[in-house]
PDB file of C-alpha atoms in Angstrom:
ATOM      1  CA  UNK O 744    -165.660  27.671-105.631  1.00 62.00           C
ATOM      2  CA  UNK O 745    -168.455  25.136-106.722  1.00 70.00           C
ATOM      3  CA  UNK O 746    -167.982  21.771-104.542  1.00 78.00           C
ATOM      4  CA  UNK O 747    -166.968  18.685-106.563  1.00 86.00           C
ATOM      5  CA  UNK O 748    -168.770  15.768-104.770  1.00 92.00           C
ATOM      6  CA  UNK O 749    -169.388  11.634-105.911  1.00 95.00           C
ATOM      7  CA  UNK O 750    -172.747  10.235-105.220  1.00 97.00           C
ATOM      8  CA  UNK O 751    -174.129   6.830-105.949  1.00 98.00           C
ATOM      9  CA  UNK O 752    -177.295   5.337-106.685  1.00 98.00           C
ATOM     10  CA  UNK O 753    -178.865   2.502-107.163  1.00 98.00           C
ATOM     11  CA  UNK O 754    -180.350   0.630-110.338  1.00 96.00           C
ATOM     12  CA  UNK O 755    -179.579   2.467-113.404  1.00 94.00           C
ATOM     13  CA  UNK O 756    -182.770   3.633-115.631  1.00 94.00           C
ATOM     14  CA  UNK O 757    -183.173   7.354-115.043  1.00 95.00           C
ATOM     15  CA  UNK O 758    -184.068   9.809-118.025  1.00 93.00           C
ATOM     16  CA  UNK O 759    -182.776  13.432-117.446  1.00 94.00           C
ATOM     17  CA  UNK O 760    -185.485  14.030-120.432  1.00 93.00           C
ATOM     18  CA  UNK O 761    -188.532  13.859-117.743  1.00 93.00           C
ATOM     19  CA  UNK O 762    -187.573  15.743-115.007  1.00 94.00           C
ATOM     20  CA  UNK O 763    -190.605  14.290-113.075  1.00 94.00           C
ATOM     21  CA  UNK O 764    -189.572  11.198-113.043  1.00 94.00           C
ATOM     22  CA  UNK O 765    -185.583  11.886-113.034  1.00 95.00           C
ATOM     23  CA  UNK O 766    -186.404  13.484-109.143  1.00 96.00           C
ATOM     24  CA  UNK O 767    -188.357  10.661-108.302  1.00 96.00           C
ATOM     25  CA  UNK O 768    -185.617   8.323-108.947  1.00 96.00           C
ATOM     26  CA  UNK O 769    -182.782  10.572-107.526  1.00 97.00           C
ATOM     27  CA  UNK O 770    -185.034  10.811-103.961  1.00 96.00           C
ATOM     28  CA  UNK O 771    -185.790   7.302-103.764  1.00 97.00           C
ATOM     29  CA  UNK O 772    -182.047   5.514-105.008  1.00 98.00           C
ATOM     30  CA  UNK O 773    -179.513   7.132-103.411  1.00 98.00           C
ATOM     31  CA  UNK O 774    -176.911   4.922-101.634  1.00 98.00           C
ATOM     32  CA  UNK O 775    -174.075   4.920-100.024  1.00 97.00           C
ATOM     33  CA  UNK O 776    -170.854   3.396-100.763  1.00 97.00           C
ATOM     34  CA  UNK O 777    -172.230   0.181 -99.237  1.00 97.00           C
ATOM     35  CA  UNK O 778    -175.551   0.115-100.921  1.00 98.00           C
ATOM     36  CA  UNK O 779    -173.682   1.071-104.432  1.00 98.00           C
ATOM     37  CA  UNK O 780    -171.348  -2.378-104.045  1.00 98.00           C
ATOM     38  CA  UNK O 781    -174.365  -4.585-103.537  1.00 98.00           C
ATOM     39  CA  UNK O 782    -176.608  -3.006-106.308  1.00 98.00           C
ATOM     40  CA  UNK O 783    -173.586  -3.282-108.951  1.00 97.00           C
ATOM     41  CA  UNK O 784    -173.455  -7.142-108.663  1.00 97.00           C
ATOM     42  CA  UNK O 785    -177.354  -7.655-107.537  1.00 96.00           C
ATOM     43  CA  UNK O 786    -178.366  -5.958-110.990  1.00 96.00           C
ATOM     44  CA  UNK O 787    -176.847  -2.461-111.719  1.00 97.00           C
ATOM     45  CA  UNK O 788    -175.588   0.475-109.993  1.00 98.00           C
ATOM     46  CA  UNK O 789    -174.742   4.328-110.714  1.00 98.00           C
ATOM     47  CA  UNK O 790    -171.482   6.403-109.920  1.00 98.00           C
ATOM     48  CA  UNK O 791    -171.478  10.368-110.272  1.00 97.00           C
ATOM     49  CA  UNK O 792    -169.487  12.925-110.739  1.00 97.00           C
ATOM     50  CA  UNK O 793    -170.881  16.248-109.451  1.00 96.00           C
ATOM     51  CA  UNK O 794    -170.251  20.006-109.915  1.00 93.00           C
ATOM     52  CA  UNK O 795    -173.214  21.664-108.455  1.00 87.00           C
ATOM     53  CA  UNK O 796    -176.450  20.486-110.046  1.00 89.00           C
ATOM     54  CA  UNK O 797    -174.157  19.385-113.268  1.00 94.00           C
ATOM     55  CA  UNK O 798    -173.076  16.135-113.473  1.00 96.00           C
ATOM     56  CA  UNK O 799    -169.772  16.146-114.964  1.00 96.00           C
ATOM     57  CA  UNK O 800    -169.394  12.688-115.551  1.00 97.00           C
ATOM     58  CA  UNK O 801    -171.861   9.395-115.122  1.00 97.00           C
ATOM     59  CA  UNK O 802    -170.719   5.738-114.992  1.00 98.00           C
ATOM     60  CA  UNK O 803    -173.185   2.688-115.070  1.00 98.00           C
ATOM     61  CA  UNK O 804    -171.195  -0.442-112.830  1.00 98.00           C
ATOM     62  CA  UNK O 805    -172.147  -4.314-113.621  1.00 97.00           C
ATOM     63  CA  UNK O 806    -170.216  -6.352-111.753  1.00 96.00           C
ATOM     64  CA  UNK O 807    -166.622  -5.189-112.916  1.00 95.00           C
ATOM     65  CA  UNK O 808    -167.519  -3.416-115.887  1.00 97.00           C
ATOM     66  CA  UNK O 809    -167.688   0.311-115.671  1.00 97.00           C
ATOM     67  CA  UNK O 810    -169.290   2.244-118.585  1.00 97.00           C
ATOM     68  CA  UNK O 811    -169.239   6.366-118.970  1.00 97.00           C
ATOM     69  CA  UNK O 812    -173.091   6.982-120.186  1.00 97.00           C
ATOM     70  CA  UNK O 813    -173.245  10.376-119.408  1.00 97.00           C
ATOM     71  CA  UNK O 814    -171.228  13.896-119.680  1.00 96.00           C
ATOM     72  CA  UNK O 815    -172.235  17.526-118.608  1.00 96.00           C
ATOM     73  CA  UNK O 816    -175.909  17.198-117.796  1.00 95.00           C
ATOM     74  CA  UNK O 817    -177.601  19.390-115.568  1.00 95.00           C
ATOM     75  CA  UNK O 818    -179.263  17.641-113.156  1.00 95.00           C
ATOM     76  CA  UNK O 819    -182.928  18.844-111.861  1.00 95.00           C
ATOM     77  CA  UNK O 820    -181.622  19.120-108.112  1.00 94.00           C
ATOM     78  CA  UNK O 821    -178.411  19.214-106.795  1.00 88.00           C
ATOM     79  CA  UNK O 822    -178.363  16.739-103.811  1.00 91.00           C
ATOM     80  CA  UNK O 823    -180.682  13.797-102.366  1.00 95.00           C
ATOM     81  CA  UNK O 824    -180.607  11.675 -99.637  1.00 95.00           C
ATOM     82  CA  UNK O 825    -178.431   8.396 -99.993  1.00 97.00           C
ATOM     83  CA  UNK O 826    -180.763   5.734 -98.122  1.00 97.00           C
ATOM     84  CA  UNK O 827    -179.158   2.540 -96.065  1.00 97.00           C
ATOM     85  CA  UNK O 828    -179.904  -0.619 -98.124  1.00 98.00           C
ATOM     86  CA  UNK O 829    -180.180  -3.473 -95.875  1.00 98.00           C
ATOM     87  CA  UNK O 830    -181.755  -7.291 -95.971  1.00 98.00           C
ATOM     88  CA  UNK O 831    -184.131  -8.955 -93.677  1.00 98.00           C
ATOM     89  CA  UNK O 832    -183.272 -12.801 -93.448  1.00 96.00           C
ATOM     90  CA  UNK O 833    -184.974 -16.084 -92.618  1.00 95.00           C
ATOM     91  CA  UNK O 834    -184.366 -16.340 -88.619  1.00 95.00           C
ATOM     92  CA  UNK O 835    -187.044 -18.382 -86.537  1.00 95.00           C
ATOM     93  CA  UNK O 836    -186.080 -15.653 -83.551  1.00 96.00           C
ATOM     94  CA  UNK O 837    -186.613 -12.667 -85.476  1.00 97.00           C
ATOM     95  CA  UNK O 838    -188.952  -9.936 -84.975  1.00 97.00           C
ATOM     96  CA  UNK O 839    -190.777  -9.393 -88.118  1.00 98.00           C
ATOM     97  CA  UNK O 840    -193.400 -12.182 -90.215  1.00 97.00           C
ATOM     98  CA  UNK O 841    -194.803 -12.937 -92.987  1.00 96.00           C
ATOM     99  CA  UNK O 842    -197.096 -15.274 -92.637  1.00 95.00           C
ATOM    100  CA  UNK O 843    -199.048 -16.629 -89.900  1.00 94.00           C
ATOM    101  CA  UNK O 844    -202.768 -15.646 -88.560  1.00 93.00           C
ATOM    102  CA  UNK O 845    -204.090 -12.742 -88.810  1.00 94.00           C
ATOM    103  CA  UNK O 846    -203.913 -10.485 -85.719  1.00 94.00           C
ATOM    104  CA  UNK O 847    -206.732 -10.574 -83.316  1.00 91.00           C
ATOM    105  CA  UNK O 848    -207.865  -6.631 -83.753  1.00 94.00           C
ATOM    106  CA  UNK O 849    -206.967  -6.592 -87.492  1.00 96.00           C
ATOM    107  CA  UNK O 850    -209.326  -5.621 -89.806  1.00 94.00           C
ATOM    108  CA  UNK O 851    -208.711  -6.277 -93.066  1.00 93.00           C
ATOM    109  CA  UNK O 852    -210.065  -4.026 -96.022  1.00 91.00           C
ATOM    110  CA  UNK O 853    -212.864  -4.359 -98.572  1.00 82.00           C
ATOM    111  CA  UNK O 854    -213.855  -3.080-101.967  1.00 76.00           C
ATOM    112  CA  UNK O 855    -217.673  -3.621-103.742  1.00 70.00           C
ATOM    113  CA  UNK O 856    -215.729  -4.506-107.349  1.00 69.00           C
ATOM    114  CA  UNK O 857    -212.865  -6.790-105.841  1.00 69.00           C
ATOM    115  CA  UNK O 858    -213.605 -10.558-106.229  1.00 67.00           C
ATOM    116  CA  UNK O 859    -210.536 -11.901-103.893  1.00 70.00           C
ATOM    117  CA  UNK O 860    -210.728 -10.586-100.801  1.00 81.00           C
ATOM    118  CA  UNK O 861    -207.682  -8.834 -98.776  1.00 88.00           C
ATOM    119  CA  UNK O 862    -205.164 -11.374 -97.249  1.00 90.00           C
ATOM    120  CA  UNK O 863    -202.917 -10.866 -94.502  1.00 95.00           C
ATOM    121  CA  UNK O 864    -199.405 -10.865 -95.583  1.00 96.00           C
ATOM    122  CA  UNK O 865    -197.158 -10.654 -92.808  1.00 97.00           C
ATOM    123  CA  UNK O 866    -196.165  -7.735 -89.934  1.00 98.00           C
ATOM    124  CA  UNK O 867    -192.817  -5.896 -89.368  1.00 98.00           C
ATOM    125  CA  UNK O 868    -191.709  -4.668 -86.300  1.00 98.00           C
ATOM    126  CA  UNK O 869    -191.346  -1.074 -86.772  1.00 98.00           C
ATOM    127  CA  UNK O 870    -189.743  -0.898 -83.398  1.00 97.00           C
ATOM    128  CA  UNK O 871    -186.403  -2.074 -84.971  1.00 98.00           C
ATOM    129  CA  UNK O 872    -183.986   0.760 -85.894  1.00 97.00           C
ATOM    130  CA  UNK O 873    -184.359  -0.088 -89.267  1.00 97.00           C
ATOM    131  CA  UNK O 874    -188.303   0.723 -89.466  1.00 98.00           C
ATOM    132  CA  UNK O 875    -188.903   3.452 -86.399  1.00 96.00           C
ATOM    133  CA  UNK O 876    -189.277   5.965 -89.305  1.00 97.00           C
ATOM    134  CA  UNK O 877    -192.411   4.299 -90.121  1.00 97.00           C
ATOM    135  CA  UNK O 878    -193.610   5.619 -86.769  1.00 96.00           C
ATOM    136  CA  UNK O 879    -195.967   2.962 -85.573  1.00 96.00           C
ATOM    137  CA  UNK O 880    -195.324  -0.094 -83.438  1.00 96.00           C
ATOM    138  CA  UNK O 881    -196.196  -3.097 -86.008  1.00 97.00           C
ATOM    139  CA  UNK O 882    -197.543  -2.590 -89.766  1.00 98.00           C
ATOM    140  CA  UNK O 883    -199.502  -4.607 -90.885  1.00 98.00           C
ATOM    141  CA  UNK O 884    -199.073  -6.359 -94.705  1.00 98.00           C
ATOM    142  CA  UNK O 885    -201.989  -6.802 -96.415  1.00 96.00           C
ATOM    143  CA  UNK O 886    -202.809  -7.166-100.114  1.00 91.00           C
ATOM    144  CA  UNK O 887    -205.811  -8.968-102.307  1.00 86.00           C
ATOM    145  CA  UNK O 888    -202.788 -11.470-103.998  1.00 81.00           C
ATOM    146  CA  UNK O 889    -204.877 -12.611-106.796  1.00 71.00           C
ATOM    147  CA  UNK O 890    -205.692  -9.553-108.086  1.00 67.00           C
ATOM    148  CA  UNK O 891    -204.846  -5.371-108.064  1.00 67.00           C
ATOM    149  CA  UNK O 892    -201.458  -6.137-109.355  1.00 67.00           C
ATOM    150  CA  UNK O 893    -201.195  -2.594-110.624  1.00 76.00           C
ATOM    151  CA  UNK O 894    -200.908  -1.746-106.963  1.00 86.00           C
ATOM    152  CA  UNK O 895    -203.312   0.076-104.282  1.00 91.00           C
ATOM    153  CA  UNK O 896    -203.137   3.187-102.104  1.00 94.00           C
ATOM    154  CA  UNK O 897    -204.321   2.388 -98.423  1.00 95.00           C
ATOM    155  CA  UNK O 898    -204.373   5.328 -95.531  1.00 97.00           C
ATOM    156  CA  UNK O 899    -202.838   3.625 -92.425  1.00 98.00           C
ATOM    157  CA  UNK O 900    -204.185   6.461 -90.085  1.00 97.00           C
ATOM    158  CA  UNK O 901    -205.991   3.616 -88.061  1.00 97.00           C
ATOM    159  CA  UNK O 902    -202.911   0.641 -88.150  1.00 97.00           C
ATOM    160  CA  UNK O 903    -205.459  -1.482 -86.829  1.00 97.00           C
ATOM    161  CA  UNK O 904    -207.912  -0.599 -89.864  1.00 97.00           C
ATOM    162  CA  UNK O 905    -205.802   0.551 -92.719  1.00 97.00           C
ATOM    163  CA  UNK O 906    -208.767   1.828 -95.740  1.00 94.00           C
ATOM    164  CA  UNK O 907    -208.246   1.436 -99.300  1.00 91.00           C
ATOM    165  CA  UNK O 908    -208.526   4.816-101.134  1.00 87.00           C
ATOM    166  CA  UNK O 909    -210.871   3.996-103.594  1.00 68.00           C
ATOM    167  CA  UNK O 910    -210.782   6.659-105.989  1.00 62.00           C
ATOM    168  CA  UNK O 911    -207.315   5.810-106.617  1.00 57.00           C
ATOM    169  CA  UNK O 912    -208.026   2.335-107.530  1.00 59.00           C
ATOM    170  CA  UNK O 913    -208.577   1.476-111.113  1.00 55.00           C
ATOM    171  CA  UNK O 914    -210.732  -1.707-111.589  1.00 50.00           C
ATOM    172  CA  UNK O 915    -210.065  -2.249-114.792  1.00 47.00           C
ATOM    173  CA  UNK O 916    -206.672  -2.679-113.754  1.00 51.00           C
ATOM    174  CA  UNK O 917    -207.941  -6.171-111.445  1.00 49.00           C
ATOM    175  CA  UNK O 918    -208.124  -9.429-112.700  1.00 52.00           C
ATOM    176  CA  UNK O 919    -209.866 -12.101-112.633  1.00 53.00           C
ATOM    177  CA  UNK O 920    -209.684 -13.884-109.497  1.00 52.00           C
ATOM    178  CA  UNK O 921    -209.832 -17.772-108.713  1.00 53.00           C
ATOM    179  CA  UNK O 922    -210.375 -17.280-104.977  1.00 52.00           C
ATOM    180  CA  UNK O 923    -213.120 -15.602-104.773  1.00 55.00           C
ATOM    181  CA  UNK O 924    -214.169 -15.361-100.421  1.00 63.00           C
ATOM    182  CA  UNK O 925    -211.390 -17.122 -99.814  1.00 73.00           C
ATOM    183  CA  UNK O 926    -209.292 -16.203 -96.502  1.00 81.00           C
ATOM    184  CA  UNK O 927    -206.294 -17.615 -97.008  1.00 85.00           C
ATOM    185  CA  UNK O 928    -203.868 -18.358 -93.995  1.00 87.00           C
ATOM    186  CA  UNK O 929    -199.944 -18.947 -94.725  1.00 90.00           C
ATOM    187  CA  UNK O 930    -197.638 -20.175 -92.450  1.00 93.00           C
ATOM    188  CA  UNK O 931    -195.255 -18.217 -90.581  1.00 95.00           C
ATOM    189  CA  UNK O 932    -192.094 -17.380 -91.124  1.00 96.00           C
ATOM    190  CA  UNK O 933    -189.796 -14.945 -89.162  1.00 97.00           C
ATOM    191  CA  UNK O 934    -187.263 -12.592 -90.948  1.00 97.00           C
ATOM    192  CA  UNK O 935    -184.486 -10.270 -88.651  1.00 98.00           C
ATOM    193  CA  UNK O 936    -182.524  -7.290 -90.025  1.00 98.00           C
ATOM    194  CA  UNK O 937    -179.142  -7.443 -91.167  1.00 97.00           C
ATOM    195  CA  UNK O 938    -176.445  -4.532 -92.591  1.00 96.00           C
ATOM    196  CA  UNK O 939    -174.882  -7.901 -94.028  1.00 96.00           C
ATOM    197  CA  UNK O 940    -175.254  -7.243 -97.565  1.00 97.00           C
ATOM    198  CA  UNK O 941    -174.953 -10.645 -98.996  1.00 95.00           C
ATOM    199  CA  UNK O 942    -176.025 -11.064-102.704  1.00 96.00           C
ATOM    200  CA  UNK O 943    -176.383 -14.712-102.921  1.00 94.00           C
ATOM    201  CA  UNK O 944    -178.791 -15.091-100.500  1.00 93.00           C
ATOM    202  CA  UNK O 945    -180.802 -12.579-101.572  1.00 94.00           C
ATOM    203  CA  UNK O 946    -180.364 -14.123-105.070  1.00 91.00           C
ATOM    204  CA  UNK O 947    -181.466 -17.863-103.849  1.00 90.00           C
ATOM    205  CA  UNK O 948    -185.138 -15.602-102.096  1.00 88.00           C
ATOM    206  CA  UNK O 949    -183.021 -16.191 -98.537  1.00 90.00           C
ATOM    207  CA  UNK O 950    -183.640 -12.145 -97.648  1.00 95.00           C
ATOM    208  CA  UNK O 951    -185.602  -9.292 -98.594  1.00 97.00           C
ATOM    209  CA  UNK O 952    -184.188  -6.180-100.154  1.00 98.00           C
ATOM    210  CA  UNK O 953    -184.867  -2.957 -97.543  1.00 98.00           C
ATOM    211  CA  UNK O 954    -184.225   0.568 -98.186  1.00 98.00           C
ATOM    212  CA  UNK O 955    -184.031   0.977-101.694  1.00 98.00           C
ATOM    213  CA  UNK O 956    -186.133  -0.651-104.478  1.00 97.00           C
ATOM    214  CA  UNK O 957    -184.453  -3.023-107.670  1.00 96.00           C
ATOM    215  CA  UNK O 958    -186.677  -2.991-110.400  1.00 94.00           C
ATOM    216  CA  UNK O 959    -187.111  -5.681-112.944  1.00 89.00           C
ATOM    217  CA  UNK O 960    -189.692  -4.072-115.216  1.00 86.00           C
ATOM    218  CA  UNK O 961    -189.384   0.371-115.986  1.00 86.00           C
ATOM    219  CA  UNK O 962    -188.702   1.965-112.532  1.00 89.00           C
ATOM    220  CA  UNK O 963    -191.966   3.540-111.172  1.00 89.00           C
ATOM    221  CA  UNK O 964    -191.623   5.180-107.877  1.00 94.00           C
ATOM    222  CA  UNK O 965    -195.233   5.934-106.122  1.00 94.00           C
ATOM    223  CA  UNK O 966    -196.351   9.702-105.376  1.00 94.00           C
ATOM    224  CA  UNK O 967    -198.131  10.099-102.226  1.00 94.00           C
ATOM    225  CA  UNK O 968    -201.430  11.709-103.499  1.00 92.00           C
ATOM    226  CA  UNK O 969    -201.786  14.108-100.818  1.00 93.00           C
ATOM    227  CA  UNK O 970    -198.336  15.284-100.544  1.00 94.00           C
ATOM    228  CA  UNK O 971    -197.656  14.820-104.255  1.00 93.00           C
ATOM    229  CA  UNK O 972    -194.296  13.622-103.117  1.00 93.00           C
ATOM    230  CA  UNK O 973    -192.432  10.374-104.310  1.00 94.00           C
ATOM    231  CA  UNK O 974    -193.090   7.309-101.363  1.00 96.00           C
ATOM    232  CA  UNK O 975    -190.333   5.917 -99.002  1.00 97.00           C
ATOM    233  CA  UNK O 976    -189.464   2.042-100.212  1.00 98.00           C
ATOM    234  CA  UNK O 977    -189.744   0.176 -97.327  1.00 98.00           C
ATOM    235  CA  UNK O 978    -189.026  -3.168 -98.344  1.00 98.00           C
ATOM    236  CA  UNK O 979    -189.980  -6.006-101.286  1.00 97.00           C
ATOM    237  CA  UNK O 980    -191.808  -9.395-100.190  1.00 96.00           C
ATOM    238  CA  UNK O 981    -191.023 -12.177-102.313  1.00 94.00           C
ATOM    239  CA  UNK O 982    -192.996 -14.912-103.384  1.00 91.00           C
ATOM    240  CA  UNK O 983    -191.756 -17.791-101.239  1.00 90.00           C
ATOM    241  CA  UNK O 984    -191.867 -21.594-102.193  1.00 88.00           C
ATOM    242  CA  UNK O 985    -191.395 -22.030 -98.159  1.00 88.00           C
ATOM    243  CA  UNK O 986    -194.542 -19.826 -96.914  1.00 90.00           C
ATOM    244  CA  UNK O 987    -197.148 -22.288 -97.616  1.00 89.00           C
ATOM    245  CA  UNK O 988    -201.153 -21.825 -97.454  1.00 86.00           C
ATOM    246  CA  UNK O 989    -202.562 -23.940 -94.777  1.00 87.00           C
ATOM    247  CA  UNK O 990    -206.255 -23.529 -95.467  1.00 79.00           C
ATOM    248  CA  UNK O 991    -206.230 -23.502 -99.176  1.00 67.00           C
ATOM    249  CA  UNK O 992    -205.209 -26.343-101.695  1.00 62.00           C
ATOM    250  CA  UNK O 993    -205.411 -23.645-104.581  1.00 61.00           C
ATOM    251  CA  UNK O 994    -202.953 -21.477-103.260  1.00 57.00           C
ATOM    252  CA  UNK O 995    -200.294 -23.594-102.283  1.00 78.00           C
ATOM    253  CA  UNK O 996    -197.253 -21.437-101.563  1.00 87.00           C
ATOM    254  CA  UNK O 997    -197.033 -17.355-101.146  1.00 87.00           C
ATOM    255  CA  UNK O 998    -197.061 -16.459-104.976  1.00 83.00           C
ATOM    256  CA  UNK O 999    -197.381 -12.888-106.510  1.00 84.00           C
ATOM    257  CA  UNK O1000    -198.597 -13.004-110.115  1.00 80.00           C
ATOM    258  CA  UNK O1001    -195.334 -15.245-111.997  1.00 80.00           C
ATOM    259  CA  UNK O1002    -193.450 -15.594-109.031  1.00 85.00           C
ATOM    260  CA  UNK O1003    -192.838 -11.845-108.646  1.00 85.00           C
ATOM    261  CA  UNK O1004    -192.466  -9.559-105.225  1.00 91.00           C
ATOM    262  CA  UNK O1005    -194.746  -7.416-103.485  1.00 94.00           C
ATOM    263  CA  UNK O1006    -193.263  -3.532-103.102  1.00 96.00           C
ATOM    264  CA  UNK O1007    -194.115  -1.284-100.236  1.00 98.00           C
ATOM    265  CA  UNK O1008    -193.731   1.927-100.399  1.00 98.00           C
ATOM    266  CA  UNK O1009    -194.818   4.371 -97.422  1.00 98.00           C
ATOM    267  CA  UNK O1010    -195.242   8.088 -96.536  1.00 97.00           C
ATOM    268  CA  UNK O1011    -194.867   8.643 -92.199  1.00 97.00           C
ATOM    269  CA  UNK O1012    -196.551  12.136 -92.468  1.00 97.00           C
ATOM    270  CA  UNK O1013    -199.807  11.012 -94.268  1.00 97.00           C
ATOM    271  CA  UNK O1014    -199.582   7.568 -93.188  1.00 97.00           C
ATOM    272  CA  UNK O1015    -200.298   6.442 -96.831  1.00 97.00           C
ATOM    273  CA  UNK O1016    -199.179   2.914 -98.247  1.00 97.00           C
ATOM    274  CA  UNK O1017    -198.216   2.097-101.819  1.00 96.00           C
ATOM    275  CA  UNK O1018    -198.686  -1.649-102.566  1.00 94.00           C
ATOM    276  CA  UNK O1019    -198.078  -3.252-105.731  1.00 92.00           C
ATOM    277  CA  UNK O1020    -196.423  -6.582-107.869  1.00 90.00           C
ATOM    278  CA  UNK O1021    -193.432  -6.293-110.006  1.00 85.00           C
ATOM    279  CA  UNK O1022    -191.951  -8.971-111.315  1.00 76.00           C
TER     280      UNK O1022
END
């Protein structure tokens, strides 16, 4: 007898029509109940109905409003992993940062054809529960903010050096940058995990979403381009009227393009990061 099972996931924009794409988004937003409850009133979330690999019946939740979108589809695999969505929040004792000067042994990375240079963005402490999967001590955030919005691949093999794979950077893709040699410095601000899922504050820019990507533009989960496999979300960085540059009139608060949010994405095996702006 074929199991009858509910899954959830977050978000909402998956096309059973590309099956490339459909996997990517069943590996990276699956959620438990928990997750499902805060993605529903954050933005949208997804309730299922399984047989097998058919979904029998497919509900899209906003707020209170449930709507059945789909019926008797057979999905391209029959069961994912539902990831722990969880919020890091302003707290002056907590163990992660973004902001603040760059680490003594850091070296930050450069390209021929970029005109901004790389700024340090912040560090988490991937000794907290939340982040061991990571599998290094600290990672270090960086990112050239003024430009390379379409996102870069950098190989974290050396955390202390992480290298930008060039090949897999388009140039055309940069713009123009203001800040050209400019190292900018931000102040600091400390974040701590929390399984407290509250919506508000992450409304008002008071936490980060962890675990599981929310999209405001067309979902578009990273492959890792030597396992081919869709990227782990780590966590979204937001830009931050309260991180302010200290050594740069120009850039006066922690912006990404139109007040958007940086999106990490990581693979432990190949140590390769997935940065890029969505807004």
């Amino acid at each position: 007898m074929i199991e009858k099972k509910q899954k959830f996931l977050a978000g909402w924009e998956i096309y059973f029509e590309n099956i490339e794409t459909a996997i990517a988004f069943l590996k990276t937003h699956g959620v438990d109940k928990e997750g499902f409850m805060f993605f529903k009133e954050a933005q949208k979330a997804l309730e299922f109905e399984i047989e097998g690999n058919k979904l029998i019946k497919g509900y899209k939740h906003h707020n209170d409003i449930k709507e059945l979108v789909w019926e008797n589809v057979n999905l391209p695999i029959s069961d994912w992993t539902d990831h722990k969505v969880f919020l890091m929040e302003k707290d002056p004792k907590g163990t992660h940062r973004i902001g603040g000067s760059i680490p003594q042994k850091l070296i930050l990375p450069k390209h021929s054809e970029l005109s901004a240079k790389f700024q340090y963005i912040g560090t988490l402490d991937c000794t907290d529960p939340y982040f061991n999967w990571i599998n290094m001590n600290e990672l270090h955030i960086v990112f050239p903010v003024n430009e390379c919005y379409g996102g870069v691949y950098l190989d974290y093999s050396n955390p202390l050096k992480p290298q930008l794979i060039e090949d897999l950077t388009d140039p055309d893709d940069w713009y123009e940058s203001i800040d050209e040699g400019i190292q900018t410095e931000y102040s600091q601000v400390n974040f701590k995990t929390t399984n407290v899922l509250d919506v508000s504050k992450f409304n008002q820019r008071e936490a980060l979403l962890c675990g599981v990507p929310l999209w405001y533009q067309f979902p578009h989960v990273p492959k890792c381009p030597i396992s081919n496999e869709p990227m782990r979300f780590i966590c979204s960085i937001e830009s931050d009227k309260d991180i302010r540059a200290v050594n740069n009139e120009r850039n006066e608060i922690l912006i990404f393009e139109d007040m958007g949010h940086l999106m990490l994405f990581y693979n432990p095996v190949t140590k390769i990061l997935f940065a890029n702006v969505e807004h």
